[in-house]
mmCIF file of C-alpha atoms and ligand atoms in Angstrom:
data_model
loop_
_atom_site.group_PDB
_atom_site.id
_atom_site.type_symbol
_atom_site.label_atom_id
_atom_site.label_comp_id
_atom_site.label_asym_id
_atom_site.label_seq_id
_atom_site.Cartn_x
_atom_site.Cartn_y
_atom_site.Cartn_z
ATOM 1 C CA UNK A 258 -25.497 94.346 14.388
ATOM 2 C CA UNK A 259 -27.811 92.022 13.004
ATOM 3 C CA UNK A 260 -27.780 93.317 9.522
ATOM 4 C CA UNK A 261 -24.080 93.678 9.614
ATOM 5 C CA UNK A 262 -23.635 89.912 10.346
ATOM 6 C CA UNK A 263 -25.816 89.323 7.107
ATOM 7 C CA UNK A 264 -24.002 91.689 4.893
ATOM 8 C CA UNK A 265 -20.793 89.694 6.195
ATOM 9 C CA UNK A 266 -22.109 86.734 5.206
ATOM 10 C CA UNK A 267 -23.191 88.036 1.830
ATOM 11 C CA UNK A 268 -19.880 89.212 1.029
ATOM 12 C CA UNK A 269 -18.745 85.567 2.108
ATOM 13 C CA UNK A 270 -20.957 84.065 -0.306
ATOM 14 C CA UNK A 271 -20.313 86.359 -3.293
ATOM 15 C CA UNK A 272 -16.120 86.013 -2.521
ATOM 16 C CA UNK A 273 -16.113 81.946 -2.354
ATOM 17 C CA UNK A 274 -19.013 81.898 -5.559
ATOM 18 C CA UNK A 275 -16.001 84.318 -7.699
ATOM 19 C CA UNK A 276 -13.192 81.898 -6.157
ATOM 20 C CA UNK A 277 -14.916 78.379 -7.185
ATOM 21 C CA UNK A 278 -17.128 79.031 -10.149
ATOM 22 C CA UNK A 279 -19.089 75.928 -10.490
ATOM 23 C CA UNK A 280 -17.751 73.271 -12.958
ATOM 24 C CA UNK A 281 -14.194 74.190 -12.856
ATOM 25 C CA UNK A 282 -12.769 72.961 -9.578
ATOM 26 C CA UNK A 283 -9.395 72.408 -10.251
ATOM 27 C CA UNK A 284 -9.555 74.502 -13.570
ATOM 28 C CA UNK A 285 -11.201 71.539 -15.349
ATOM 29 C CA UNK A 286 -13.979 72.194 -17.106
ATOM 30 C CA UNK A 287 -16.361 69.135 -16.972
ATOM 31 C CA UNK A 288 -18.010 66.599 -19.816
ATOM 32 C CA UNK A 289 -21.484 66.561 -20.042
ATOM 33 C CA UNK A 290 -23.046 63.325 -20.842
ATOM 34 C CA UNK A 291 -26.634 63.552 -21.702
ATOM 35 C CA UNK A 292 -29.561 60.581 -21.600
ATOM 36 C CA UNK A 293 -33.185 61.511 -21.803
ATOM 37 C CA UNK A 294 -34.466 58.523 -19.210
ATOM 38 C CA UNK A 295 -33.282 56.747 -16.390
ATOM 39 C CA UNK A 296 -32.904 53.364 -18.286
ATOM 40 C CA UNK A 297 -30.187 55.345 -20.931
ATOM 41 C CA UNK A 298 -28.138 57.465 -18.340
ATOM 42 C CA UNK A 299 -28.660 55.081 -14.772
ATOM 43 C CA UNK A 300 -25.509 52.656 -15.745
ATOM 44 C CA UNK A 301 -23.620 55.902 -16.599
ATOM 45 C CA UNK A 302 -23.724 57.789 -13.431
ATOM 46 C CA UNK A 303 -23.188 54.350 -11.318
ATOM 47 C CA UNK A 304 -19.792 54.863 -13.143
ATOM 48 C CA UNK A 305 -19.184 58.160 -11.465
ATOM 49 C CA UNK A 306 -16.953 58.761 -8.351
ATOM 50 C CA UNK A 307 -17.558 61.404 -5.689
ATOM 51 C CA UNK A 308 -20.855 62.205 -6.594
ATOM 52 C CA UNK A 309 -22.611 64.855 -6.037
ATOM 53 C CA UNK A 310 -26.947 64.906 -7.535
ATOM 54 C CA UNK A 311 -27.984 68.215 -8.092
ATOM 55 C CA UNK A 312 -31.848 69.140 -8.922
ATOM 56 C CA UNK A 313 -32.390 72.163 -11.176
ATOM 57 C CA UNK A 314 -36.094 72.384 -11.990
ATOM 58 C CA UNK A 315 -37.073 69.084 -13.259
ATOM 59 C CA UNK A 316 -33.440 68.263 -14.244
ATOM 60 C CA UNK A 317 -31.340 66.037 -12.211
ATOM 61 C CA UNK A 318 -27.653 66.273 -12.820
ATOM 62 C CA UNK A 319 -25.034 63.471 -11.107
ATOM 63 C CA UNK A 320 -21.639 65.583 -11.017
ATOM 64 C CA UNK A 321 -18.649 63.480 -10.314
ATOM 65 C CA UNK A 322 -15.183 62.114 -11.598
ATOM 66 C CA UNK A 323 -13.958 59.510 -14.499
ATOM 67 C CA UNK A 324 -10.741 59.028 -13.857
ATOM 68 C CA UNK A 325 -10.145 62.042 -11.716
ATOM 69 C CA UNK A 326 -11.832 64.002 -14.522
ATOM 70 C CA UNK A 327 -14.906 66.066 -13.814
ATOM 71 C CA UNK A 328 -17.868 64.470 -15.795
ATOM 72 C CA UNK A 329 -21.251 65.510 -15.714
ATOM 73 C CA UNK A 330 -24.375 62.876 -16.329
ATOM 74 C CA UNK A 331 -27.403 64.959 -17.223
ATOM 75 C CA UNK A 332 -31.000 63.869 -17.288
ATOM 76 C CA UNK A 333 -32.296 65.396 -20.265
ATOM 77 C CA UNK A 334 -36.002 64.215 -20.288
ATOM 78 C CA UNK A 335 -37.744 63.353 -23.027
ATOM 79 C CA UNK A 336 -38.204 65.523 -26.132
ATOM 80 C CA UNK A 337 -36.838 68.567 -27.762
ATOM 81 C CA UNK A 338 -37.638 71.250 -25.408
ATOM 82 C CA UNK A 339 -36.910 69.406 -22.572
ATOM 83 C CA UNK A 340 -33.426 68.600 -24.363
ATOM 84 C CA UNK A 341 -33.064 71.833 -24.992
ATOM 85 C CA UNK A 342 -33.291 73.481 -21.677
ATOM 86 C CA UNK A 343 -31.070 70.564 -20.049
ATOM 87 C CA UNK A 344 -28.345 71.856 -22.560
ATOM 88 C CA UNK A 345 -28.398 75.370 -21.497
ATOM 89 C CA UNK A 346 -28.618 74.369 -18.034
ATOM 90 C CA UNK A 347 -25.978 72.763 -17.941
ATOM 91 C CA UNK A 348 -23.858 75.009 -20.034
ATOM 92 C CA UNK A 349 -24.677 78.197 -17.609
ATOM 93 C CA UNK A 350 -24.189 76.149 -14.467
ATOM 94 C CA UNK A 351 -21.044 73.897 -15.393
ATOM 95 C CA UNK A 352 -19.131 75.621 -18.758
ATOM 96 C CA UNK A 353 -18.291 71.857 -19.977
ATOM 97 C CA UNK A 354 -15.667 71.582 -22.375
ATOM 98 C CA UNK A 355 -17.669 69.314 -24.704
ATOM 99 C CA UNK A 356 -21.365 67.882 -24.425
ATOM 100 C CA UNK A 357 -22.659 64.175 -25.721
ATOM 101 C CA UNK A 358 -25.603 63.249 -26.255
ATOM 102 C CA UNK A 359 -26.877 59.745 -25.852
ATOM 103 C CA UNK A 360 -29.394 57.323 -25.978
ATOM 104 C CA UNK A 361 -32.001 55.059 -28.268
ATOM 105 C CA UNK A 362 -33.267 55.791 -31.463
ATOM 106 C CA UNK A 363 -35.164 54.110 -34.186
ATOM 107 C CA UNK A 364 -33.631 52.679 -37.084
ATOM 108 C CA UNK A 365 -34.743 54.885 -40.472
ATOM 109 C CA UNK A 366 -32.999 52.025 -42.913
ATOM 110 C CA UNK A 367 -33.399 48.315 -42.842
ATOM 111 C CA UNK A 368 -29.251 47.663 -42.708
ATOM 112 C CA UNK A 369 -29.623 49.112 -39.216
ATOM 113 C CA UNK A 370 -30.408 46.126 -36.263
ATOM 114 C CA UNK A 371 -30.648 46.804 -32.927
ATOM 115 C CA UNK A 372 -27.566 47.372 -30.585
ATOM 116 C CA UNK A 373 -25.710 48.927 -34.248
ATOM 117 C CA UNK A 374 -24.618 52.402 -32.764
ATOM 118 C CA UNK A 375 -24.620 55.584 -34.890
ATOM 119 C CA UNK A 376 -22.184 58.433 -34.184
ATOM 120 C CA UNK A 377 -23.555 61.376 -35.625
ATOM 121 C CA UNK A 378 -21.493 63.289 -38.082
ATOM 122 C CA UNK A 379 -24.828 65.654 -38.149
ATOM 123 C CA UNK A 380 -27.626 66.080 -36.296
ATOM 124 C CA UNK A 381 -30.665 67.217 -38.304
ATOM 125 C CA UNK A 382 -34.401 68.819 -37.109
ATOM 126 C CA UNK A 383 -37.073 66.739 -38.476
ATOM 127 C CA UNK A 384 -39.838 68.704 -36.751
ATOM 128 C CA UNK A 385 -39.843 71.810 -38.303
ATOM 129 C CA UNK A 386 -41.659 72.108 -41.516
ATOM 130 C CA UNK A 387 -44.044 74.926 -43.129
ATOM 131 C CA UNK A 388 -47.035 72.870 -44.988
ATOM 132 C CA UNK A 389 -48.149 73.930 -48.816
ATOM 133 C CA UNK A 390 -51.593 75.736 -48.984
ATOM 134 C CA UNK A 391 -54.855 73.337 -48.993
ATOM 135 C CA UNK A 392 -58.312 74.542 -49.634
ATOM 136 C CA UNK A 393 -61.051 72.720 -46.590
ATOM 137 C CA UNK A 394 -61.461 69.387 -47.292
ATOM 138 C CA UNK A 395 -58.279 69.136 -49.262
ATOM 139 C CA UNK A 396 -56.351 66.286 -46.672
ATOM 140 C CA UNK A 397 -52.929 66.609 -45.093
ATOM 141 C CA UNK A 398 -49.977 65.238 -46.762
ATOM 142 C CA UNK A 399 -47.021 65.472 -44.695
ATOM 143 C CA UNK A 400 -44.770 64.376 -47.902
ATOM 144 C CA UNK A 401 -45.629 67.359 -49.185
ATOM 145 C CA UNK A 402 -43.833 69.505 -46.554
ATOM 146 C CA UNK A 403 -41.176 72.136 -46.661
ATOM 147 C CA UNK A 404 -38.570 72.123 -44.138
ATOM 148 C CA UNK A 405 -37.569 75.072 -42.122
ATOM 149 C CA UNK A 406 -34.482 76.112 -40.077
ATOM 150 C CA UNK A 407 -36.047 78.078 -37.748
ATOM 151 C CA UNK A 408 -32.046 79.478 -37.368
ATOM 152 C CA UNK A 409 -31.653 80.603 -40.721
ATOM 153 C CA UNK A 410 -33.681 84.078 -40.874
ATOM 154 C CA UNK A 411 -34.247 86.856 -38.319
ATOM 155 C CA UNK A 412 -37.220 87.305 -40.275
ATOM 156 C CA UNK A 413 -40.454 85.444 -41.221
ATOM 157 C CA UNK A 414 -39.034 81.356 -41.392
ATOM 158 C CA UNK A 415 -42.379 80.885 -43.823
ATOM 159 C CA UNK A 416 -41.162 83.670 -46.351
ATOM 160 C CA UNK A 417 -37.599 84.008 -46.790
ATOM 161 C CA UNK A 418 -36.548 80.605 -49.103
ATOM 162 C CA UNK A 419 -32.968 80.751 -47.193
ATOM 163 C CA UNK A 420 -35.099 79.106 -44.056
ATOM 164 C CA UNK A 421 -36.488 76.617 -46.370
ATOM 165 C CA UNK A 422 -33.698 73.836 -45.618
ATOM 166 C CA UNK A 423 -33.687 71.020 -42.918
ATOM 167 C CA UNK A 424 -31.724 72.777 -39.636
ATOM 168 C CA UNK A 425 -28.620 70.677 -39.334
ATOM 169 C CA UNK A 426 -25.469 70.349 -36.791
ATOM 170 C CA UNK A 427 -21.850 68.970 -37.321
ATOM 171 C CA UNK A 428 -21.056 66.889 -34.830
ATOM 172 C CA UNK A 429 -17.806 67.788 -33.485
ATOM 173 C CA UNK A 430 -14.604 67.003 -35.355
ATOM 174 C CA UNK A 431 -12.282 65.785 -32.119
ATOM 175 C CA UNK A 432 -15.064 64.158 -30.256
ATOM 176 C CA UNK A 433 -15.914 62.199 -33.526
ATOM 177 C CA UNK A 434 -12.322 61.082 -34.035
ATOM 178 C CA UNK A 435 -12.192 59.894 -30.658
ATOM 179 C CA UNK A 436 -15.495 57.871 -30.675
ATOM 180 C CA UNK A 437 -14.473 56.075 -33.800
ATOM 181 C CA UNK A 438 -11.289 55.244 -32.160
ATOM 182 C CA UNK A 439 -12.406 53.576 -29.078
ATOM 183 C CA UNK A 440 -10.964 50.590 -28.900
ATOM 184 C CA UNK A 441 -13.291 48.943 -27.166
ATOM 185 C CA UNK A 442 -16.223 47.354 -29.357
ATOM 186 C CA UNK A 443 -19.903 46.387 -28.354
ATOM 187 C CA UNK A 444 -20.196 42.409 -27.572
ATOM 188 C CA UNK A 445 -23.790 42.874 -30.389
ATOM 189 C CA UNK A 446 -23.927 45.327 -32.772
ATOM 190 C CA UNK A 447 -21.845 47.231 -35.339
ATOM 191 C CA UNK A 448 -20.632 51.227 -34.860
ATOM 192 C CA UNK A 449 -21.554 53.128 -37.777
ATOM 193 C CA UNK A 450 -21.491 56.622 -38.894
ATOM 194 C CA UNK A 451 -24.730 58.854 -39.802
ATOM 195 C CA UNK A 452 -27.073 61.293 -39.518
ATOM 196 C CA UNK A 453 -29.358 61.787 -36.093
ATOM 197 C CA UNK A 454 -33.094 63.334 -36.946
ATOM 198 C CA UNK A 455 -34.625 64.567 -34.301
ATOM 199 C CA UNK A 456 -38.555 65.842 -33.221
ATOM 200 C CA UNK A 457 -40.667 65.249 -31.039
ATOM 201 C CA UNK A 458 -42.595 62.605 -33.314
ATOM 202 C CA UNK A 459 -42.443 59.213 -33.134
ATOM 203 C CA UNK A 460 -42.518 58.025 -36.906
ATOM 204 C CA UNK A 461 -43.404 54.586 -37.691
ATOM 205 C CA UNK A 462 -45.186 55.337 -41.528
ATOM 206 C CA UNK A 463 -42.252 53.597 -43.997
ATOM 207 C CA UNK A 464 -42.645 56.096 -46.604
ATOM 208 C CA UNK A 465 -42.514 59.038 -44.149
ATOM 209 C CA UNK A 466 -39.271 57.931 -42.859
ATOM 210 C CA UNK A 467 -38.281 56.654 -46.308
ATOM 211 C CA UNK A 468 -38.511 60.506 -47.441
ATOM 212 C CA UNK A 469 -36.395 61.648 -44.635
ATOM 213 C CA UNK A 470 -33.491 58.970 -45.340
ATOM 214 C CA UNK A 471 -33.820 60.358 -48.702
ATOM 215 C CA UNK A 472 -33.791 63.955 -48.618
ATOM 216 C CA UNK A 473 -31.884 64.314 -45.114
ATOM 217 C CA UNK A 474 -29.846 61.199 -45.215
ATOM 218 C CA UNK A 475 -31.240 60.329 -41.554
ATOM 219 C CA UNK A 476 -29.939 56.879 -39.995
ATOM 220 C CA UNK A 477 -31.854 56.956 -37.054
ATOM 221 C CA UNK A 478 -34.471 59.132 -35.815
ATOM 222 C CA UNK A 479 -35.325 60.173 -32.036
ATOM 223 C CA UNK A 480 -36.231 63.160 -29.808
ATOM 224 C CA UNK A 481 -33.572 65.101 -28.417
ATOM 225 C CA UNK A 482 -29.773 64.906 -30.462
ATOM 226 C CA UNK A 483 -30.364 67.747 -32.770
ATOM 227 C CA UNK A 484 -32.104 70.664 -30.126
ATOM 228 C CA UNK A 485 -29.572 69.773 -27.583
ATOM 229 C CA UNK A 486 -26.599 70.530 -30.849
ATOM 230 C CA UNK A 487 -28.652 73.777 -31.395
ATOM 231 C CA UNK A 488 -28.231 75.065 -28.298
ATOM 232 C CA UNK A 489 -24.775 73.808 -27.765
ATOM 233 C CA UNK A 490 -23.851 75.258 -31.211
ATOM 234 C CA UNK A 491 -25.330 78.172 -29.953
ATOM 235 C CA UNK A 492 -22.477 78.228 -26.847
ATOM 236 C CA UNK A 493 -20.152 77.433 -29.131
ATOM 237 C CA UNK A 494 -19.780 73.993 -26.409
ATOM 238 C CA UNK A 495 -18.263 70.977 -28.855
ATOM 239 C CA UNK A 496 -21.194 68.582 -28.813
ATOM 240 C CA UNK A 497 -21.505 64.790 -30.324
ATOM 241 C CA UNK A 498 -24.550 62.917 -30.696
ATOM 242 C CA UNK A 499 -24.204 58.564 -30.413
ATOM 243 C CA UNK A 500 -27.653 56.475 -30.622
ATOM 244 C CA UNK A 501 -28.092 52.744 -30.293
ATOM 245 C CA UNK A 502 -30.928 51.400 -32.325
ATOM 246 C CA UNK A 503 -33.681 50.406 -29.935
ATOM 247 C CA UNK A 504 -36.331 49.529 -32.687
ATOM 248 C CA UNK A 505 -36.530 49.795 -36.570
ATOM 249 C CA UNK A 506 -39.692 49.288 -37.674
ATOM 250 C CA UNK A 507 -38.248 49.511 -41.607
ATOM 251 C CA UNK A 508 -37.307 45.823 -40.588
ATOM 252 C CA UNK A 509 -39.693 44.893 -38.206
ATOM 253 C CA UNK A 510 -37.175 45.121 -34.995
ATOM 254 C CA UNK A 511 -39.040 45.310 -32.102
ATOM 255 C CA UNK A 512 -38.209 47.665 -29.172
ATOM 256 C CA UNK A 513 -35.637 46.789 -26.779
ATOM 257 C CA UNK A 514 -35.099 49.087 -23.861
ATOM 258 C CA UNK A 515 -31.806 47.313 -22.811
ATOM 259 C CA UNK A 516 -30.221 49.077 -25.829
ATOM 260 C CA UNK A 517 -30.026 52.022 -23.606
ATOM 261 C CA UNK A 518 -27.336 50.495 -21.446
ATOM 262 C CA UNK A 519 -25.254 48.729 -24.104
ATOM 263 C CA UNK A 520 -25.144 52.451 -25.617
ATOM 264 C CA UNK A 521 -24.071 53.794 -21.735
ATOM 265 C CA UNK A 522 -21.194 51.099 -21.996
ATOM 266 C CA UNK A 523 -20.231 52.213 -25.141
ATOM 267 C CA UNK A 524 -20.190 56.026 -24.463
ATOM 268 C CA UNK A 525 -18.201 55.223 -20.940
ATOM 269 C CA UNK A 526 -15.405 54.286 -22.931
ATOM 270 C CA UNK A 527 -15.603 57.321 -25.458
ATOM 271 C CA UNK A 528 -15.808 59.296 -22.585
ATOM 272 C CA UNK A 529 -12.365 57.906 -21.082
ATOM 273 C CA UNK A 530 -10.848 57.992 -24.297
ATOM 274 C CA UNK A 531 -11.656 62.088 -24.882
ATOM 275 C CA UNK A 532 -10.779 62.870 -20.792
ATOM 276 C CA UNK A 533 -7.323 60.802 -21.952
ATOM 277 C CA UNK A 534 -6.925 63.351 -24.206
ATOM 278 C CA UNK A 535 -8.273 66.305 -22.810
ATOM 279 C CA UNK A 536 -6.223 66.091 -19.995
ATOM 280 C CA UNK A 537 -2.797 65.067 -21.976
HETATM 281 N N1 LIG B 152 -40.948 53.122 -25.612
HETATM 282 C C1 LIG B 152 -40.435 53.933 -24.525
HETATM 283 C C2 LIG B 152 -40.711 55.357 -24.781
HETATM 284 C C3 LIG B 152 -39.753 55.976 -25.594
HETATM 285 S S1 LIG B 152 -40.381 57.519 -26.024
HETATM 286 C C4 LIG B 152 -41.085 53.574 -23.263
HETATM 287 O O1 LIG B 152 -42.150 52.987 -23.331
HETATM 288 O O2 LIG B 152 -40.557 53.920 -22.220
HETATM 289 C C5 LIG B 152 -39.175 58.111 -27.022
HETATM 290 C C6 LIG B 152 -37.815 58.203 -26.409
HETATM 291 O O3 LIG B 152 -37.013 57.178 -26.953
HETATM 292 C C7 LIG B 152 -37.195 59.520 -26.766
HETATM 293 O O4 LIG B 152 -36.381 59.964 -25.716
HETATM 294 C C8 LIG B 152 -36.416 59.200 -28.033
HETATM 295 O O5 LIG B 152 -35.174 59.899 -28.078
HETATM 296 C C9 LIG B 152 -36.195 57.695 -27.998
HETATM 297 N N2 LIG B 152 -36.596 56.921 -29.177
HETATM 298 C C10 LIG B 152 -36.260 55.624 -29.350
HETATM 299 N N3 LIG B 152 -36.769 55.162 -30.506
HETATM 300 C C11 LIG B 152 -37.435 56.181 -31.104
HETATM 301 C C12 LIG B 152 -38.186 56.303 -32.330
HETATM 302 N N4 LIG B 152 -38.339 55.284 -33.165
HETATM 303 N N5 LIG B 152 -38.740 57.498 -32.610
HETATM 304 C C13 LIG B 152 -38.604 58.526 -31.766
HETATM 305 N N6 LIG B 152 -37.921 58.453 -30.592
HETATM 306 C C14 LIG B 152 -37.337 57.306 -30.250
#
């Protein structure tokens, strides 16, 4: 009797989990907006209706509604791994329809001052490299580095030259169009267009990030845009990465946390503007 009660219940389970797949209650598949720490994804999922925090591992995730529209704030934590496994997370559990990621950065030209935000037209990997041979004794000279795209070979990334390019991700066409047109602008700072680098190194030699402006074209530089693009390039999920600049030291601008929540405002209204037209 017993175990026929439990196999009833099973069947329950395994019906109403085929009937309601998660993330697409009324056939809308959410928006996933992502924020490595509390102070650059807090003001964003105050914003949220009906919510909902679920705890996956170490990853907290508030689901709720914009608008009526299922959106999705996502704690990434810190770093490219961490960014990484948030991403497919969240693709697995949710299927969104499009992913942004969000948060502070550090300004890799002086032209950049804090609260300017950069939507990324590509998102670029500025921690994989394969370093020239150097007899004992012989230094270290990161300028001296060869980039890898750890995505370009089956084979060995260190021998085949097709890996020896920077690993880099379009940010996506719609979602792009749609930040640039979003009416509303920041009270400080400008909205510019660029490219992301991401690792998880915190750069603050000039000619180091001097080298990647020049070979890579990088605007800002911080830990998480470009391995969250991989894996959401990977899913074929749409995916858009927008920084504020926090800190520059090619100018001497110190840190400012509060950037993270002017770059929250911002993104709230992106994220109206693409439910707007994802639900049109
Ligand atoms: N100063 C912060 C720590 C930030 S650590 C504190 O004390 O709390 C780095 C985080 O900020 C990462 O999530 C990264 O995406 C972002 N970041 C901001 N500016 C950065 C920079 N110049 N280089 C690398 N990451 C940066």
């Amino acid at each position: 009797m017993a175990r026929r009660i439990v196999l009833l219940i099973l069947i329950f389970f395994t019906y109403s989990l085929m009937a309601f797949p998660q993330g697409s209650s009324n056939g809308a598949r959410p928006v996933v907006v992502q924020g490595a720490m509390k102070s650059e994804t807090e003001k964003l999922a105050s914003h949220l209706d009906n919510v909902a925090v679920e705890q996956v591992g170490g990853w907290t995730f508030w689901r709720g509604r914009v608008n009526g529209y299922p959106v999705i704030v996502s704690r990434t934590l810190k770093g490219v791994a961490n960014a990484a496994a948030a991403t497919a997370i969240a693709i697995e559990r949710y299927n969104p329809i499009a992913i942004i990621n969000q948060g502070t950065a550090g300004g890799h030209e002086p032209g950049l001052h804090l609260y300017d935000i950069v939507l990324g037209t590509r998102a670029v990997s500025i921690g994989a490299f394969k370093s020239p041979y150097r007899k004992a004794g012989a230094g270290s000279n990161t300028l001296d580095w060869i980039p890898l795209n750890l995505m370009a070979t089956d084979g060995s990334a260190g021998n085949d030259p097709n890996a020896r390019k920077v690993a880099q991700f379009s940010g996506d066409t719609l979602l792009l169009a749609i930040a640039r047109r979003a009416a509303w602008r920041p009270a400080r700072g400008r909205v510019v267009e660029g490219v992301i680098g991401s690792s998880d190194v915190w750069n603050d030699e000039i000619d180091r990030i001097d080298w990647f402006h020049n070979r890579y074209g990088t605007s800002v530089e911080e830990m998480e845009t470009a391995s969250a693009a991989q894996i959401a390039d990977l899913f074929h999920v749409p995916f858009l990465g927008i920084r504020i600049v926090s800190d520059n030291t090619t100018n001497g601008d110190a840190y400012d946390q509060r950037t993270g929540e002017a770059c929250q405002d911002y993104v709230y209204q992106v994220v109206m503007a693409y439910i707007t037209t994802a639900t049109r």
